[in-house]
Amino acid sequence: MDTNVVQFFKLVFLLFFPCMWTPHDAQWVHVSSTGISSAGDSINPGDTLNSSTYIVSEKGTFALGFFHRIDSTTTTTETYLAISEMAEADQILPFNLFVWFGSRDRPIVNNSVMLTLDNNGTLKIVQKGGDPIVLYSPPQPTKNTVATLLDSGNFILKEVQSNGSIKRVLWQSFDYPADTLLPGMKLGVRHKTGQTWSLTSWLTDEIPVPGPLALEWDPKGYQLIIKQYGVIYWTSGVLRGKTFKNISPEVTSMYDFIIVSNEDEDSFTYVNSNQSQRSEWLLTTMGQLKDLKGQDIARADYCYGYNTNGGCQRLKQPVCRHHGDIFDLRTGFLVAGDFSANYDSSLGISDCRAICWNNCGCVAFTSWFPNDTGCRFWTDGPQALGVATSSSRPS
């Protein structure tokens, strides 16, 4: 019988030990600070940004460049254009937290890559042996363009006047959120174009491609919602003044909310009440919404089974599951239990939980691959599933 060191979820009854979910950060990528250099905060027509250079916002708050990730399962190298928060006083690893990706659903599989802005105003990623990834192409050639990374974390392509002032913004990264909502970013919809603004979780803490969870603004319900594959799992409750029913007033007091509802758009935006503080709202791979500079905002990671607390929505449940049934996070040596595997690398840990919960014979689950994709399920009764823990490992 195999004995494995594994972190897994076991179905328990009436007893729940809450666990802390740590967000992914820039250390999942392999970045060498040797030989990389800053190229100011802007890209001008004719400029290129390659894998050994990056631009930094005026006050050094954010950086934009190409970052490389080696997959722990396939060992392939993927390259992403990304914006990262800059870590203070860290010369070895200055990149702290990724907040945006320019090619999130199209990782580049070689290191020969450049970001270019041509004389016609086209902003694109050029890669050796592959098609370019166009971020913006004007309907007609546009002169006097500049792409600038702002201290808000917004990367904008602007048309400028002869004196350098902004004539208009042609494109901005804030219109294409990943899993992080920065102050000034929007959730909602632009009616004229049909463009939507929403957060989408990473697939796993290692893989930034879009996962199954989304944070959206519901203008009809005047509330925030978290969905998994389009199904609403959590709602904030109606916004009244500065408070949401299902978000602690201690949390909402830290922000000012801006709601826009007109023929052009319906949107939600937040800014910090204390302008000297920074914040990032992050949607995790299990559905937790948290401010990395403050407190938990929502715990949609608890929204499964019969739990309807804190904004969790009542969903249809398998007849074999009962009130009080819940998964408990364990770490240790698995010494008993029959298991099966799903090798689908598009499945993340929240998918594994949903599959296990809906299978009446499933009593525990974990990821299958080292990069936290795929699923492993145990189907013995909970009394037959043994866990041997060691003092050298968390339990």
mmCIF file of C-alpha atoms in Angstrom:
data_model
loop_
_atom_site.group_PDB
_atom_site.id
_atom_site.type_symbol
_atom_site.label_atom_id
_atom_site.label_comp_id
_atom_site.label_asym_id
_atom_site.label_seq_id
_atom_site.Cartn_x
_atom_site.Cartn_y
_atom_site.Cartn_z
ATOM 1 C CA MET A 1 0.000 0.000 0.000
ATOM 2 C CA ASP A 2 1.357 3.400 -0.951
ATOM 3 C CA THR A 3 2.040 5.952 1.759
ATOM 4 C CA ASN A 4 1.969 9.549 0.589
ATOM 5 C CA VAL A 5 2.753 12.903 2.170
ATOM 6 C CA VAL A 6 -0.224 14.931 1.037
ATOM 7 C CA GLN A 7 -2.402 17.902 1.911
ATOM 8 C CA PHE A 8 -5.979 16.875 1.352
ATOM 9 C CA PHE A 9 -9.565 17.548 2.374
ATOM 10 C CA LYS A 10 -11.464 14.984 4.435
ATOM 11 C CA LEU A 11 -15.218 14.945 4.897
ATOM 12 C CA VAL A 12 -16.003 15.272 8.583
ATOM 13 C CA PHE A 13 -19.214 15.695 10.492
ATOM 14 C CA LEU A 14 -20.103 18.579 12.821
ATOM 15 C CA LEU A 15 -16.458 19.538 13.297
ATOM 16 C CA PHE A 16 -14.639 22.146 11.248
ATOM 17 C CA PHE A 17 -11.167 23.592 11.634
ATOM 18 C CA PRO A 18 -10.930 26.788 9.563
ATOM 19 C CA CYS A 19 -7.837 27.104 7.417
ATOM 20 C CA MET A 20 -5.979 30.117 6.106
ATOM 21 C CA TRP A 21 -5.550 30.518 2.364
ATOM 22 C CA THR A 22 -2.352 32.219 1.282
ATOM 23 C CA PRO A 23 -2.482 34.154 -1.993
ATOM 24 C CA HIS A 24 -0.084 33.500 -4.795
ATOM 25 C CA ASP A 25 2.722 35.990 -5.217
ATOM 26 C CA ALA A 26 5.472 36.772 -7.666
ATOM 27 C CA GLN A 27 7.773 34.109 -6.267
ATOM 28 C CA TRP A 28 6.072 31.491 -8.449
ATOM 29 C CA VAL A 29 8.053 32.920 -11.342
ATOM 30 C CA HIS A 30 11.739 32.548 -11.929
ATOM 31 C CA VAL A 31 13.088 36.083 -12.284
ATOM 32 C CA SER A 32 16.760 36.870 -12.200
ATOM 33 C CA SER A 33 17.500 40.425 -11.145
ATOM 34 C CA THR A 34 20.930 40.133 -12.753
ATOM 35 C CA GLY A 35 20.974 41.966 -16.064
ATOM 36 C CA ILE A 36 17.471 43.441 -15.904
ATOM 37 C CA SER A 37 17.093 47.194 -15.998
ATOM 38 C CA SER A 38 14.393 49.813 -15.781
ATOM 39 C CA ALA A 39 13.423 51.781 -18.874
ATOM 40 C CA GLY A 40 11.541 54.616 -17.130
ATOM 41 C CA ASP A 41 7.758 54.563 -16.873
ATOM 42 C CA SER A 42 6.800 54.812 -20.556
ATOM 43 C CA ILE A 43 7.146 53.227 -23.978
ATOM 44 C CA ASN A 44 7.306 55.580 -26.958
ATOM 45 C CA PRO A 45 6.705 54.776 -30.645
ATOM 46 C CA GLY A 46 9.574 52.665 -31.917
ATOM 47 C CA ASP A 47 10.556 51.485 -28.414
ATOM 48 C CA THR A 48 10.643 47.822 -27.426
ATOM 49 C CA LEU A 49 10.472 46.154 -24.038
ATOM 50 C CA ASN A 50 12.215 42.781 -23.938
ATOM 51 C CA SER A 51 12.652 40.122 -21.272
ATOM 52 C CA SER A 52 15.646 41.885 -19.724
ATOM 53 C CA THR A 53 13.984 45.277 -19.240
ATOM 54 C CA TYR A 54 10.918 46.575 -17.459
ATOM 55 C CA ILE A 55 9.223 49.899 -16.841
ATOM 56 C CA VAL A 56 8.444 51.241 -13.361
ATOM 57 C CA SER A 57 5.751 53.752 -12.416
ATOM 58 C CA GLU A 58 6.944 57.221 -11.425
ATOM 59 C CA LYS A 59 6.964 56.600 -7.661
ATOM 60 C CA GLY A 60 8.207 53.027 -7.948
ATOM 61 C CA THR A 61 4.883 51.463 -6.960
ATOM 62 C CA PHE A 62 4.419 49.050 -9.867
ATOM 63 C CA ALA A 63 6.557 47.444 -12.576
ATOM 64 C CA LEU A 64 5.612 46.048 -15.988
ATOM 65 C CA GLY A 65 7.695 43.466 -17.791
ATOM 66 C CA PHE A 66 7.955 39.862 -18.940
ATOM 67 C CA PHE A 67 8.021 37.190 -16.247
ATOM 68 C CA HIS A 68 8.851 33.521 -16.671
ATOM 69 C CA ARG A 69 7.239 30.556 -14.930
ATOM 70 C CA ILE A 70 8.515 26.973 -14.935
ATOM 71 C CA ASP A 71 5.605 24.578 -14.500
ATOM 72 C CA SER A 72 6.265 22.174 -11.632
ATOM 73 C CA THR A 73 4.498 19.342 -13.468
ATOM 74 C CA THR A 74 5.476 19.719 -17.127
ATOM 75 C CA THR A 75 8.763 21.672 -16.510
ATOM 76 C CA THR A 76 7.860 23.860 -19.494
ATOM 77 C CA THR A 77 8.671 27.570 -19.329
ATOM 78 C CA GLU A 78 5.850 30.058 -19.890
ATOM 79 C CA THR A 79 6.310 33.792 -20.342
ATOM 80 C CA TYR A 80 3.731 36.420 -19.397
ATOM 81 C CA LEU A 81 3.548 40.175 -19.795
ATOM 82 C CA ALA A 82 2.493 41.279 -16.326
ATOM 83 C CA ILE A 83 2.233 44.172 -13.900
ATOM 84 C CA SER A 84 3.670 43.498 -10.465
ATOM 85 C CA GLU A 85 3.575 45.491 -7.278
ATOM 86 C CA MET A 86 7.107 46.469 -6.290
ATOM 87 C CA ALA A 87 8.418 45.173 -2.970
ATOM 88 C CA GLU A 88 10.036 47.814 -0.822
ATOM 89 C CA ALA A 89 13.790 47.600 -0.251
ATOM 90 C CA ASP A 90 14.187 44.214 -1.955
ATOM 91 C CA GLN A 91 16.955 44.288 -4.518
ATOM 92 C CA ILE A 92 17.105 40.500 -4.948
ATOM 93 C CA LEU A 93 13.426 39.940 -5.767
ATOM 94 C CA PRO A 94 11.854 43.374 -6.291
ATOM 95 C CA PHE A 95 8.594 42.023 -7.716
ATOM 96 C CA ASN A 96 6.006 41.356 -5.030
ATOM 97 C CA LEU A 97 2.493 40.602 -6.312
ATOM 98 C CA PHE A 98 1.053 40.241 -9.808
ATOM 99 C CA VAL A 99 -2.019 42.404 -10.389
ATOM 100 C CA TRP A 100 -2.497 42.175 -14.180
ATOM 101 C CA PHE A 101 -1.568 40.040 -17.188
ATOM 102 C CA GLY A 102 -1.422 41.121 -20.814
ATOM 103 C CA SER A 103 -1.492 37.564 -22.140
ATOM 104 C CA ARG A 104 -3.152 35.639 -19.334
ATOM 105 C CA ASP A 105 -5.011 33.111 -21.468
ATOM 106 C CA ARG A 106 -2.184 32.865 -24.020
ATOM 107 C CA PRO A 107 1.079 32.104 -22.201
ATOM 108 C CA ILE A 108 4.119 32.408 -24.438
ATOM 109 C CA VAL A 109 6.285 29.296 -24.577
ATOM 110 C CA ASN A 110 9.619 30.907 -25.411
ATOM 111 C CA ASN A 111 11.768 33.677 -23.981
ATOM 112 C CA SER A 112 12.269 35.569 -27.239
ATOM 113 C CA VAL A 113 9.503 38.107 -26.754
ATOM 114 C CA MET A 114 9.048 41.887 -26.935
ATOM 115 C CA LEU A 115 6.380 44.488 -26.242
ATOM 116 C CA THR A 116 6.319 47.064 -29.027
ATOM 117 C CA LEU A 117 4.537 50.322 -29.802
ATOM 118 C CA ASP A 118 4.730 51.223 -33.482
ATOM 119 C CA ASN A 119 4.379 54.602 -35.177
ATOM 120 C CA ASN A 120 0.722 53.914 -36.014
ATOM 121 C CA GLY A 121 -0.293 53.442 -32.373
ATOM 122 C CA THR A 122 -0.454 49.623 -32.306
ATOM 123 C CA LEU A 123 0.580 48.071 -28.987
ATOM 124 C CA LYS A 124 1.446 44.379 -29.284
ATOM 125 C CA ILE A 125 3.493 41.477 -27.955
ATOM 126 C CA VAL A 126 5.808 40.010 -30.581
ATOM 127 C CA GLN A 127 7.138 36.490 -30.090
ATOM 128 C CA LYS A 128 9.602 34.402 -32.062
ATOM 129 C CA GLY A 129 7.866 31.682 -34.038
ATOM 130 C CA GLY A 130 4.358 32.735 -33.003
ATOM 131 C CA ASP A 131 1.602 35.151 -33.929
ATOM 132 C CA PRO A 132 1.690 38.587 -32.303
ATOM 133 C CA ILE A 133 -0.680 39.274 -29.419
ATOM 134 C CA VAL A 134 -2.307 42.626 -30.165
ATOM 135 C CA LEU A 135 -3.302 44.582 -27.071
ATOM 136 C CA TYR A 136 -4.570 47.580 -29.035
ATOM 137 C CA SER A 137 -4.817 48.458 -32.719
ATOM 138 C CA PRO A 138 -6.383 51.819 -33.669
ATOM 139 C CA PRO A 139 -9.112 51.861 -36.344
ATOM 140 C CA GLN A 140 -6.870 54.274 -38.234
ATOM 141 C CA PRO A 141 -3.196 55.195 -37.778
ATOM 142 C CA THR A 142 -2.754 57.353 -34.673
ATOM 143 C CA LYS A 143 0.327 59.478 -34.182
ATOM 144 C CA ASN A 144 1.785 60.891 -30.967
ATOM 145 C CA THR A 145 1.029 57.912 -28.743
ATOM 146 C CA VAL A 146 2.737 56.962 -25.485
ATOM 147 C CA ALA A 147 2.188 53.912 -23.230
ATOM 148 C CA THR A 148 2.706 54.751 -19.542
ATOM 149 C CA LEU A 149 2.546 52.748 -16.323
ATOM 150 C CA LEU A 150 0.851 54.840 -13.631
ATOM 151 C CA ASP A 151 1.304 54.643 -9.862
ATOM 152 C CA SER A 152 -2.299 53.417 -9.658
ATOM 153 C CA GLY A 153 -1.164 50.219 -11.398
ATOM 154 C CA ASN A 154 -2.967 51.189 -14.612
ATOM 155 C CA PHE A 155 -1.016 50.781 -17.863
ATOM 156 C CA ILE A 156 -2.478 53.251 -20.361
ATOM 157 C CA LEU A 157 -1.949 53.941 -24.047
ATOM 158 C CA LYS A 158 -2.653 57.607 -24.653
ATOM 159 C CA GLU A 159 -2.662 60.046 -27.529
ATOM 160 C CA VAL A 160 -0.864 63.215 -26.480
ATOM 161 C CA GLN A 161 -0.916 66.837 -27.578
ATOM 162 C CA SER A 162 2.187 68.569 -28.880
ATOM 163 C CA ASN A 163 2.792 69.929 -25.353
ATOM 164 C CA GLY A 164 2.680 66.412 -23.858
ATOM 165 C CA SER A 165 -0.769 66.692 -22.262
ATOM 166 C CA ILE A 166 -3.218 63.826 -22.710
ATOM 167 C CA LYS A 167 -5.618 64.195 -25.637
ATOM 168 C CA ARG A 168 -7.397 60.895 -25.007
ATOM 169 C CA VAL A 169 -6.839 57.435 -23.534
ATOM 170 C CA LEU A 170 -6.947 54.819 -26.286
ATOM 171 C CA TRP A 171 -6.561 51.686 -24.155
ATOM 172 C CA GLN A 172 -5.944 50.808 -20.488
ATOM 173 C CA SER A 173 -5.137 47.666 -18.531
ATOM 174 C CA PHE A 174 -7.824 48.529 -15.948
ATOM 175 C CA ASP A 175 -10.401 47.486 -18.569
ATOM 176 C CA TYR A 176 -9.043 43.927 -18.508
ATOM 177 C CA PRO A 177 -8.867 42.780 -14.852
ATOM 178 C CA ALA A 178 -7.293 39.507 -13.752
ATOM 179 C CA ASP A 179 -7.894 38.341 -10.164
ATOM 180 C CA THR A 180 -6.965 41.620 -8.446
ATOM 181 C CA LEU A 181 -9.087 44.760 -8.050
ATOM 182 C CA LEU A 182 -7.054 47.900 -7.409
ATOM 183 C CA PRO A 183 -8.552 51.207 -6.227
ATOM 184 C CA GLY A 184 -10.088 52.906 -9.255
ATOM 185 C CA MET A 185 -10.716 49.685 -11.200
ATOM 186 C CA LYS A 186 -14.296 48.884 -12.154
ATOM 187 C CA LEU A 187 -16.651 45.943 -11.888
ATOM 188 C CA GLY A 188 -19.698 46.108 -14.142
ATOM 189 C CA VAL A 189 -20.568 46.633 -17.791
ATOM 190 C CA ARG A 190 -20.140 49.286 -20.478
ATOM 191 C CA HIS A 191 -23.453 49.277 -22.329
ATOM 192 C CA LYS A 192 -22.370 50.764 -25.658
ATOM 193 C CA THR A 193 -19.705 48.136 -26.305
ATOM 194 C CA GLY A 194 -20.965 45.290 -24.118
ATOM 195 C CA GLN A 195 -17.597 45.138 -22.384
ATOM 196 C CA THR A 196 -17.737 43.657 -18.891
ATOM 197 C CA TRP A 197 -15.388 44.206 -15.953
ATOM 198 C CA SER A 198 -15.026 41.306 -13.532
ATOM 199 C CA LEU A 199 -12.345 39.465 -11.589
ATOM 200 C CA THR A 200 -11.502 35.861 -12.443
ATOM 201 C CA SER A 201 -9.498 33.642 -10.123
ATOM 202 C CA TRP A 202 -6.302 31.898 -11.143
ATOM 203 C CA LEU A 203 -6.691 28.206 -11.991
ATOM 204 C CA THR A 204 -4.283 27.354 -9.142
ATOM 205 C CA ASP A 205 -1.951 29.384 -6.945
ATOM 206 C CA GLU A 206 0.780 28.531 -9.450
ATOM 207 C CA ILE A 207 -1.089 28.877 -12.759
ATOM 208 C CA PRO A 208 -2.513 32.318 -13.634
ATOM 209 C CA VAL A 209 -4.805 31.237 -16.483
ATOM 210 C CA PRO A 210 -8.479 32.040 -15.733
ATOM 211 C CA GLY A 211 -10.099 29.723 -13.208
ATOM 212 C CA PRO A 212 -13.786 28.949 -12.515
ATOM 213 C CA LEU A 213 -14.524 31.731 -9.993
ATOM 214 C CA ALA A 214 -15.585 35.289 -10.792
ATOM 215 C CA LEU A 215 -16.373 38.450 -8.813
ATOM 216 C CA GLU A 216 -18.979 40.674 -10.463
ATOM 217 C CA TRP A 217 -21.134 43.716 -9.770
ATOM 218 C CA ASP A 218 -24.888 43.072 -9.986
ATOM 219 C CA PRO A 219 -26.427 46.469 -10.833
ATOM 220 C CA LYS A 220 -30.011 45.226 -10.476
ATOM 221 C CA GLY A 221 -29.394 43.779 -7.031
ATOM 222 C CA TYR A 222 -27.008 46.608 -6.131
ATOM 223 C CA GLN A 223 -24.578 44.038 -4.762
ATOM 224 C CA LEU A 224 -21.337 42.150 -5.337
ATOM 225 C CA ILE A 225 -21.579 38.484 -6.304
ATOM 226 C CA ILE A 226 -19.139 35.579 -6.572
ATOM 227 C CA LYS A 227 -19.887 32.894 -9.151
ATOM 228 C CA GLN A 228 -18.447 29.499 -9.973
ATOM 229 C CA TYR A 229 -19.033 28.516 -13.597
ATOM 230 C CA GLY A 230 -21.799 31.106 -13.765
ATOM 231 C CA VAL A 231 -23.664 29.897 -10.652
ATOM 232 C CA ILE A 232 -23.968 32.445 -7.827
ATOM 233 C CA TYR A 233 -22.409 31.084 -4.631
ATOM 234 C CA TRP A 234 -22.133 34.289 -2.579
ATOM 235 C CA THR A 235 -23.694 37.750 -2.475
ATOM 236 C CA SER A 236 -22.683 40.808 -0.485
ATOM 237 C CA GLY A 237 -26.256 41.899 0.071
ATOM 238 C CA VAL A 238 -27.549 45.292 -1.005
ATOM 239 C CA LEU A 239 -25.192 48.255 -0.663
ATOM 240 C CA ARG A 240 -26.754 50.827 1.658
ATOM 241 C CA GLY A 241 -24.576 53.864 2.171
ATOM 242 C CA LYS A 242 -21.137 52.465 2.996
ATOM 243 C CA THR A 243 -22.247 49.029 4.146
ATOM 244 C CA PHE A 244 -23.120 45.678 2.616
ATOM 245 C CA LYS A 245 -25.274 43.269 4.617
ATOM 246 C CA ASN A 246 -22.790 40.407 4.344
ATOM 247 C CA ILE A 247 -19.511 42.322 4.706
ATOM 248 C CA SER A 248 -18.294 43.479 8.105
ATOM 249 C CA PRO A 249 -18.691 47.246 8.729
ATOM 250 C CA GLU A 250 -15.117 47.184 10.047
ATOM 251 C CA VAL A 251 -14.041 46.213 6.539
ATOM 252 C CA THR A 252 -16.289 48.543 4.545
ATOM 253 C CA SER A 253 -15.319 51.531 6.714
ATOM 254 C CA MET A 254 -11.871 51.392 5.113
ATOM 255 C CA TYR A 255 -13.279 52.231 1.663
ATOM 256 C CA ASP A 256 -15.436 54.686 -0.208
ATOM 257 C CA PHE A 257 -17.632 53.106 -2.881
ATOM 258 C CA ILE A 258 -18.491 54.776 -6.177
ATOM 259 C CA ILE A 259 -21.522 53.503 -8.085
ATOM 260 C CA VAL A 260 -22.231 54.668 -11.638
ATOM 261 C CA SER A 261 -25.533 53.832 -13.326
ATOM 262 C CA ASN A 262 -26.397 55.568 -16.589
ATOM 263 C CA GLU A 263 -26.882 54.848 -20.281
ATOM 264 C CA ASP A 264 -23.140 54.412 -20.755
ATOM 265 C CA GLU A 265 -22.320 52.007 -17.931
ATOM 266 C CA ASP A 266 -23.250 50.315 -14.670
ATOM 267 C CA SER A 267 -20.185 49.991 -12.482
ATOM 268 C CA PHE A 268 -18.773 49.593 -8.989
ATOM 269 C CA THR A 269 -15.468 51.128 -7.903
ATOM 270 C CA TYR A 270 -13.762 51.505 -4.556
ATOM 271 C CA VAL A 271 -11.105 53.868 -3.262
ATOM 272 C CA ASN A 272 -9.345 53.882 0.091
ATOM 273 C CA SER A 273 -10.824 56.175 2.733
ATOM 274 C CA ASN A 274 -7.254 56.771 3.883
ATOM 275 C CA GLN A 275 -5.474 57.807 0.697
ATOM 276 C CA SER A 276 -2.071 57.119 2.247
ATOM 277 C CA GLN A 277 -2.859 53.388 2.406
ATOM 278 C CA ARG A 278 -2.609 50.901 -0.441
ATOM 279 C CA SER A 279 -4.917 47.982 -1.022
ATOM 280 C CA GLU A 280 -5.543 45.131 -3.427
ATOM 281 C CA TRP A 281 -8.692 43.019 -3.454
ATOM 282 C CA LEU A 282 -7.769 39.464 -4.427
ATOM 283 C CA LEU A 283 -10.126 36.648 -5.485
ATOM 284 C CA THR A 284 -8.432 33.373 -4.502
ATOM 285 C CA THR A 285 -8.642 29.988 -6.186
ATOM 286 C CA MET A 286 -11.182 28.792 -3.583
ATOM 287 C CA GLY A 287 -13.380 31.903 -3.667
ATOM 288 C CA GLN A 288 -12.095 33.949 -0.768
ATOM 289 C CA LEU A 289 -12.138 37.709 -1.402
ATOM 290 C CA LYS A 290 -9.526 39.463 0.680
ATOM 291 C CA ASP A 291 -7.715 42.754 0.863
ATOM 292 C CA LEU A 292 -4.044 41.891 0.997
ATOM 293 C CA LYS A 293 -3.406 45.064 2.998
ATOM 294 C CA GLY A 294 -6.268 44.485 5.416
ATOM 295 C CA GLN A 295 -8.917 41.924 6.315
ATOM 296 C CA ASP A 296 -11.066 39.263 4.700
ATOM 297 C CA ILE A 297 -13.896 40.772 2.683
ATOM 298 C CA ALA A 298 -15.869 37.641 1.759
ATOM 299 C CA ARG A 299 -15.493 33.917 2.469
ATOM 300 C CA ALA A 300 -17.160 32.304 -0.526
ATOM 301 C CA ASP A 301 -14.713 29.431 0.016
ATOM 302 C CA TYR A 302 -17.154 28.363 2.764
ATOM 303 C CA CYS A 303 -20.115 28.477 0.365
ATOM 304 C CA TYR A 304 -20.850 24.846 -0.373
ATOM 305 C CA GLY A 305 -23.122 22.264 1.154
ATOM 306 C CA TYR A 306 -25.842 23.611 3.406
ATOM 307 C CA ASN A 307 -23.987 26.696 4.608
ATOM 308 C CA THR A 308 -26.061 29.858 4.077
ATOM 309 C CA ASN A 309 -24.177 32.101 6.482
ATOM 310 C CA GLY A 310 -22.387 35.301 5.515
ATOM 311 C CA GLY A 311 -23.980 35.631 2.088
ATOM 312 C CA CYS A 312 -23.668 31.992 0.967
ATOM 313 C CA GLN A 313 -26.532 31.022 -1.325
ATOM 314 C CA ARG A 314 -28.754 27.974 -0.857
ATOM 315 C CA LEU A 315 -28.055 25.491 -3.650
ATOM 316 C CA LYS A 316 -29.539 22.107 -4.478
ATOM 317 C CA GLN A 317 -27.632 19.409 -2.575
ATOM 318 C CA PRO A 318 -27.036 15.668 -3.116
ATOM 319 C CA VAL A 319 -29.439 13.589 -1.027
ATOM 320 C CA CYS A 320 -26.495 11.886 0.698
ATOM 321 C CA ARG A 321 -25.092 15.121 2.158
ATOM 322 C CA HIS A 322 -26.526 16.514 5.373
ATOM 323 C CA HIS A 323 -26.420 19.615 7.544
ATOM 324 C CA GLY A 324 -23.098 19.704 9.356
ATOM 325 C CA ASP A 325 -21.155 17.818 6.673
ATOM 326 C CA ILE A 326 -18.070 19.794 5.724
ATOM 327 C CA PHE A 327 -14.546 19.263 4.452
ATOM 328 C CA ASP A 328 -11.646 19.659 6.863
ATOM 329 C CA LEU A 329 -8.151 20.523 5.644
ATOM 330 C CA ARG A 330 -5.570 17.951 6.769
ATOM 331 C CA THR A 331 -1.861 17.438 6.129
ATOM 332 C CA GLY A 332 -0.017 14.195 6.815
ATOM 333 C CA PHE A 333 0.718 10.660 5.633
ATOM 334 C CA LEU A 334 -2.246 8.952 4.014
ATOM 335 C CA VAL A 335 -2.165 5.331 5.175
ATOM 336 C CA ALA A 336 -5.546 3.936 4.135
ATOM 337 C CA GLY A 337 -8.341 4.415 1.659
ATOM 338 C CA ASP A 338 -9.023 3.513 -1.967
ATOM 339 C CA PHE A 339 -8.578 6.379 -4.400
ATOM 340 C CA SER A 340 -9.312 7.299 -7.991
ATOM 341 C CA ALA A 341 -7.844 10.062 -10.132
ATOM 342 C CA ASN A 342 -9.000 12.612 -12.674
ATOM 343 C CA TYR A 343 -6.033 13.663 -14.819
ATOM 344 C CA ASP A 344 -7.738 16.704 -16.355
ATOM 345 C CA SER A 345 -5.181 19.521 -15.987
ATOM 346 C CA SER A 346 -7.913 22.146 -16.427
ATOM 347 C CA LEU A 347 -9.342 21.250 -13.006
ATOM 348 C CA GLY A 348 -8.336 23.255 -9.954
ATOM 349 C CA ILE A 349 -8.875 22.505 -6.280
ATOM 350 C CA SER A 350 -12.326 24.145 -6.168
ATOM 351 C CA ASP A 351 -13.390 21.818 -9.000
ATOM 352 C CA CYS A 352 -12.138 18.816 -7.014
ATOM 353 C CA ARG A 353 -14.215 19.872 -4.025
ATOM 354 C CA ALA A 354 -17.375 20.261 -6.117
ATOM 355 C CA ILE A 355 -16.887 16.854 -7.768
ATOM 356 C CA CYS A 356 -16.238 15.121 -4.450
ATOM 357 C CA TRP A 357 -19.193 16.786 -2.737
ATOM 358 C CA ASN A 358 -21.567 15.629 -5.464
ATOM 359 C CA ASN A 359 -20.259 12.046 -5.383
ATOM 360 C CA CYS A 360 -21.919 10.280 -2.469
ATOM 361 C CA GLY A 361 -19.068 7.795 -2.179
ATOM 362 C CA CYS A 362 -16.334 10.442 -1.977
ATOM 363 C CA VAL A 363 -14.926 11.202 1.467
ATOM 364 C CA ALA A 364 -11.709 13.107 0.663
ATOM 365 C CA PHE A 365 -9.908 14.847 -2.183
ATOM 366 C CA THR A 366 -6.704 16.595 -3.130
ATOM 367 C CA SER A 367 -4.923 17.733 -6.283
ATOM 368 C CA TRP A 368 -3.256 15.125 -8.469
ATOM 369 C CA PHE A 369 -0.383 16.991 -10.127
ATOM 370 C CA PRO A 370 2.382 19.006 -8.395
ATOM 371 C CA ASN A 371 1.031 22.207 -9.974
ATOM 372 C CA ASP A 372 -2.283 21.658 -8.117
ATOM 373 C CA THR A 373 -4.294 20.590 -11.163
ATOM 374 C CA GLY A 374 -6.205 17.358 -11.615
ATOM 375 C CA CYS A 375 -7.937 15.576 -8.742
ATOM 376 C CA ARG A 376 -7.485 12.555 -6.497
ATOM 377 C CA PHE A 377 -10.532 11.186 -4.672
ATOM 378 C CA TRP A 378 -10.879 8.683 -1.813
ATOM 379 C CA THR A 379 -14.034 6.605 -1.607
ATOM 380 C CA ASP A 380 -13.687 4.527 1.588
ATOM 381 C CA GLY A 381 -15.808 5.376 4.607
ATOM 382 C CA PRO A 382 -14.395 8.162 6.783
ATOM 383 C CA GLN A 383 -13.682 5.685 9.598
ATOM 384 C CA ALA A 384 -11.325 3.762 7.261
ATOM 385 C CA LEU A 385 -9.350 6.781 6.105
ATOM 386 C CA GLY A 386 -6.274 7.079 8.284
ATOM 387 C CA VAL A 387 -3.964 10.077 8.609
ATOM 388 C CA ALA A 388 -0.556 9.710 10.234
ATOM 389 C CA THR A 389 0.921 13.106 11.056
ATOM 390 C CA SER A 390 4.466 14.038 11.973
ATOM 391 C CA SER A 391 5.718 16.797 14.236
ATOM 392 C CA SER A 392 7.872 17.982 11.344
ATOM 393 C CA ARG A 393 4.800 18.605 9.203
ATOM 394 C CA PRO A 394 1.726 20.768 9.836
ATOM 395 C CA SER A 395 -1.396 18.856 10.794
#
